[in-house]
mmCIF file with all atom_site columns, C-alpha atoms in Angstrom:
data_model
loop_
_atom_site.group_PDB
_atom_site.id
_atom_site.type_symbol
_atom_site.label_atom_id
_atom_site.label_alt_id
_atom_site.label_comp_id
_atom_site.label_asym_id
_atom_site.label_entity_id
_atom_site.label_seq_id
_atom_site.pdbx_PDB_ins_code
_atom_site.Cartn_x
_atom_site.Cartn_y
_atom_site.Cartn_z
_atom_site.occupancy
_atom_site.B_iso_or_equiv
_atom_site.pdbx_formal_charge
_atom_site.auth_seq_id
_atom_site.auth_comp_id
_atom_site.auth_asym_id
_atom_site.auth_atom_id
_atom_site.pdbx_PDB_model_num
ATOM 1  C CA . MET A 1 1  ? 91.642  161.595 21.255 1.00 82.00 ? 64  MET A CA 1
ATOM 2  C CA . GLU A 1 2  ? 92.457  159.262 18.391 1.00 87.00 ? 65  GLU A CA 1
ATOM 3  C CA . PRO A 1 3  ? 93.689  155.693 19.057 1.00 89.00 ? 66  PRO A CA 1
ATOM 4  C CA . ILE A 1 4  ? 97.151  156.504 17.716 1.00 89.00 ? 67  ILE A CA 1
ATOM 5  C CA . GLU A 1 5  ? 97.420  159.395 20.189 1.00 90.00 ? 68  GLU A CA 1
ATOM 6  C CA . ILE A 1 6  ? 96.539  157.033 23.020 1.00 90.00 ? 69  ILE A CA 1
ATOM 7  C CA . ILE A 1 7  ? 99.290  154.673 21.830 1.00 90.00 ? 70  ILE A CA 1
ATOM 8  C CA . TYR A 1 8  ? 101.739 157.591 21.681 1.00 90.00 ? 71  TYR A CA 1
ATOM 9  C CA . ASN A 1 9  ? 100.849 158.665 25.223 1.00 88.00 ? 72  ASN A CA 1
ATOM 10 C CA . GLY A 1 10 ? 101.462 155.110 26.431 1.00 89.00 ? 73  GLY A CA 1
ATOM 11 C CA . TYR A 1 11 ? 104.800 155.083 24.602 1.00 85.00 ? 74  TYR A CA 1
ATOM 12 C CA . ILE A 1 12 ? 105.858 158.306 26.321 1.00 84.00 ? 75  ILE A CA 1
ATOM 13 C CA . GLU A 1 13 ? 104.770 157.026 29.739 1.00 85.00 ? 76  GLU A CA 1
ATOM 14 C CA . GLU A 1 14 ? 106.674 153.775 29.181 1.00 84.00 ? 77  GLU A CA 1
ATOM 15 C CA . ARG A 1 15 ? 109.856 155.616 28.221 1.00 79.00 ? 78  ARG A CA 1
ATOM 16 C CA . GLY A 1 16 ? 109.795 157.560 31.452 1.00 71.00 ? 79  GLY A CA 1
ATOM 17 C CA . ASN A 1 17 ? 112.241 160.366 31.970 1.00 68.00 ? 80  ASN A CA 1
ATOM 18 C CA . ILE A 1 18 ? 113.997 161.767 28.906 1.00 69.00 ? 81  ILE A CA 1
ATOM 19 C CA . ASP A 1 19 ? 116.450 163.887 30.891 1.00 72.00 ? 82  ASP A CA 1
ATOM 20 C CA . THR A 1 20 ? 119.718 162.632 29.472 1.00 79.00 ? 83  THR A CA 1
ATOM 21 C CA . GLY A 1 21 ? 123.044 164.405 29.446 1.00 85.00 ? 84  GLY A CA 1
ATOM 22 C CA . GLU A 1 22 ? 122.640 165.110 25.753 1.00 87.00 ? 85  GLU A CA 1
ATOM 23 C CA . MET A 1 23 ? 119.124 166.482 26.223 1.00 83.00 ? 86  MET A CA 1
ATOM 24 C CA . ASN A 1 24 ? 120.147 168.678 29.149 1.00 88.00 ? 87  ASN A CA 1
ATOM 25 C CA . GLY A 1 25 ? 123.160 169.979 27.208 1.00 92.00 ? 88  GLY A CA 1
ATOM 26 C CA . ALA A 1 26 ? 120.994 170.864 24.216 1.00 90.00 ? 89  ALA A CA 1
ATOM 27 C CA . ALA A 1 27 ? 118.456 172.640 26.447 1.00 91.00 ? 90  ALA A CA 1
ATOM 28 C CA . ASP A 1 28 ? 121.245 174.591 28.160 1.00 94.00 ? 91  ASP A CA 1
ATOM 29 C CA . SER A 1 29 ? 122.697 175.622 24.795 1.00 95.00 ? 92  SER A CA 1
ATOM 30 C CA . LEU A 1 30 ? 119.271 176.739 23.578 1.00 95.00 ? 93  LEU A CA 1
ATOM 31 C CA . MET A 1 31 ? 118.741 178.802 26.721 1.00 95.00 ? 94  MET A CA 1
ATOM 32 C CA . GLU A 1 32 ? 122.174 180.422 26.377 1.00 96.00 ? 95  GLU A CA 1
ATOM 33 C CA . MET A 1 33 ? 121.355 181.399 22.798 1.00 96.00 ? 96  MET A CA 1
ATOM 34 C CA . ILE A 1 34 ? 117.986 182.841 23.833 1.00 96.00 ? 97  ILE A CA 1
ATOM 35 C CA . GLU A 1 35 ? 119.604 184.775 26.697 1.00 97.00 ? 98  GLU A CA 1
ATOM 36 C CA . SER A 1 36 ? 122.147 186.273 24.289 1.00 96.00 ? 99  SER A CA 1
ATOM 37 C CA . LEU A 1 37 ? 119.369 187.340 21.895 1.00 94.00 ? 100 LEU A CA 1
ATOM 38 C CA . LEU A 1 38 ? 117.151 188.811 24.627 1.00 95.00 ? 101 LEU A CA 1
ATOM 39 C CA . PRO A 1 39 ? 119.560 189.798 27.428 1.00 95.00 ? 102 PRO A CA 1
ATOM 40 C CA . ASN A 1 40 ? 117.190 192.150 29.276 1.00 94.00 ? 103 ASN A CA 1
ATOM 41 C CA . SER A 1 41 ? 113.949 190.219 29.143 1.00 95.00 ? 104 SER A CA 1
ATOM 42 C CA . ASP A 1 42 ? 113.634 187.245 31.480 1.00 95.00 ? 105 ASP A CA 1
ATOM 43 C CA . ARG A 1 43 ? 109.938 186.859 30.677 1.00 96.00 ? 106 ARG A CA 1
ATOM 44 C CA . MET A 1 44 ? 110.474 186.743 26.912 1.00 96.00 ? 107 MET A CA 1
ATOM 45 C CA . GLN A 1 45 ? 113.401 184.354 27.371 1.00 96.00 ? 108 GLN A CA 1
ATOM 46 C CA . GLU A 1 46 ? 111.175 181.952 29.268 1.00 96.00 ? 109 GLU A CA 1
ATOM 47 C CA . VAL A 1 47 ? 108.303 182.264 26.781 1.00 96.00 ? 110 VAL A CA 1
ATOM 48 C CA . LEU A 1 48 ? 110.596 181.592 23.826 1.00 96.00 ? 111 LEU A CA 1
ATOM 49 C CA . PHE A 1 49 ? 112.269 178.649 25.588 1.00 95.00 ? 112 PHE A CA 1
ATOM 50 C CA . MET A 1 50 ? 108.903 177.073 26.448 1.00 95.00 ? 113 MET A CA 1
ATOM 51 C CA . GLU A 1 51 ? 107.651 177.521 22.885 1.00 96.00 ? 114 GLU A CA 1
ATOM 52 C CA . CYS A 1 52 ? 110.786 175.807 21.566 1.00 94.00 ? 115 CYS A CA 1
ATOM 53 C CA . LEU A 1 53 ? 110.188 172.872 23.931 1.00 91.00 ? 116 LEU A CA 1
ATOM 54 C CA . HIS A 1 54 ? 106.547 172.702 22.874 1.00 93.00 ? 117 HIS A CA 1
ATOM 55 C CA . LEU A 1 55 ? 107.554 172.654 19.203 1.00 94.00 ? 118 LEU A CA 1
ATOM 56 C CA . ALA A 1 56 ? 110.020 169.835 19.871 1.00 89.00 ? 119 ALA A CA 1
ATOM 57 C CA . GLU A 1 57 ? 107.304 167.849 21.668 1.00 89.00 ? 120 GLU A CA 1
ATOM 58 C CA . LEU A 1 58 ? 104.854 168.295 18.790 1.00 93.00 ? 121 LEU A CA 1
ATOM 59 C CA . SER A 1 59 ? 107.524 167.296 16.296 1.00 94.00 ? 122 SER A CA 1
ATOM 60 C CA . GLN A 1 60 ? 108.276 164.111 18.238 1.00 90.00 ? 123 GLN A CA 1
ATOM 61 C CA . LYS A 1 61 ? 104.579 163.258 18.457 1.00 93.00 ? 124 LYS A CA 1
ATOM 62 C CA . GLN A 1 62 ? 103.994 163.813 14.744 1.00 94.00 ? 125 GLN A CA 1
ATOM 63 C CA . GLY A 1 63 ? 107.076 161.759 13.859 1.00 94.00 ? 126 GLY A CA 1
ATOM 64 C CA . PHE A 1 64 ? 105.936 158.889 16.062 1.00 93.00 ? 127 PHE A CA 1
ATOM 65 C CA . MET A 1 65 ? 102.445 158.943 14.619 1.00 93.00 ? 128 MET A CA 1
ATOM 66 C CA . ALA A 1 66 ? 103.721 159.030 11.029 1.00 95.00 ? 129 ALA A CA 1
ATOM 67 C CA . GLY A 1 67 ? 106.184 156.190 11.647 1.00 95.00 ? 130 GLY A CA 1
ATOM 68 C CA . PHE A 1 68 ? 103.626 154.072 13.470 1.00 92.00 ? 131 PHE A CA 1
ATOM 69 C CA . THR A 1 69 ? 101.041 154.589 10.725 1.00 92.00 ? 132 THR A CA 1
ATOM 70 C CA . PHE A 1 70 ? 103.624 153.680 8.077  1.00 94.00 ? 133 PHE A CA 1
ATOM 71 C CA . ALA A 1 71 ? 104.571 150.504 9.971  1.00 93.00 ? 134 ALA A CA 1
ATOM 72 C CA . LEU A 1 72 ? 100.913 149.479 10.150 1.00 91.00 ? 135 LEU A CA 1
ATOM 73 C CA . GLU A 1 73 ? 100.521 150.030 6.407  1.00 92.00 ? 136 GLU A CA 1
ATOM 74 C CA . VAL A 1 74 ? 103.616 147.911 5.683  1.00 93.00 ? 137 VAL A CA 1
ATOM 75 C CA . MET A 1 75 ? 102.332 145.105 7.936  1.00 92.00 ? 138 MET A CA 1
ATOM 76 C CA . ARG A 1 76 ? 98.917  145.275 6.281  1.00 91.00 ? 139 ARG A CA 1
ATOM 77 C CA . SER A 1 77 ? 100.420 145.067 2.783  1.00 90.00 ? 140 SER A CA 1
ATOM 78 C CA . CYS A 1 78 ? 102.544 142.052 3.800  1.00 90.00 ? 141 CYS A CA 1
ATOM 79 C CA . ARG A 1 79 ? 99.442  140.204 4.972  1.00 84.00 ? 142 ARG A CA 1
ATOM 80 C CA . GLU A 1 80 ? 97.653  140.679 1.654  1.00 75.00 ? 143 GLU A CA 1
#
């Protein structure tokens, strides 16, 4: 694991629970959409929902890492 990933993991642990009303509402809306697209397949609904959550998690991680790296570069250029 790279140092920036360790920092990200610490950031996530520090933030704690991300279950907010907005987050829960968005997850419910996503699940309703998936259920309407696949009305007779509980297994596929769950698989698709979990993949969407996984994609969101990866997106958040990549965004954090890119922003953190950029901030370090800006700080380094200010010191020079």
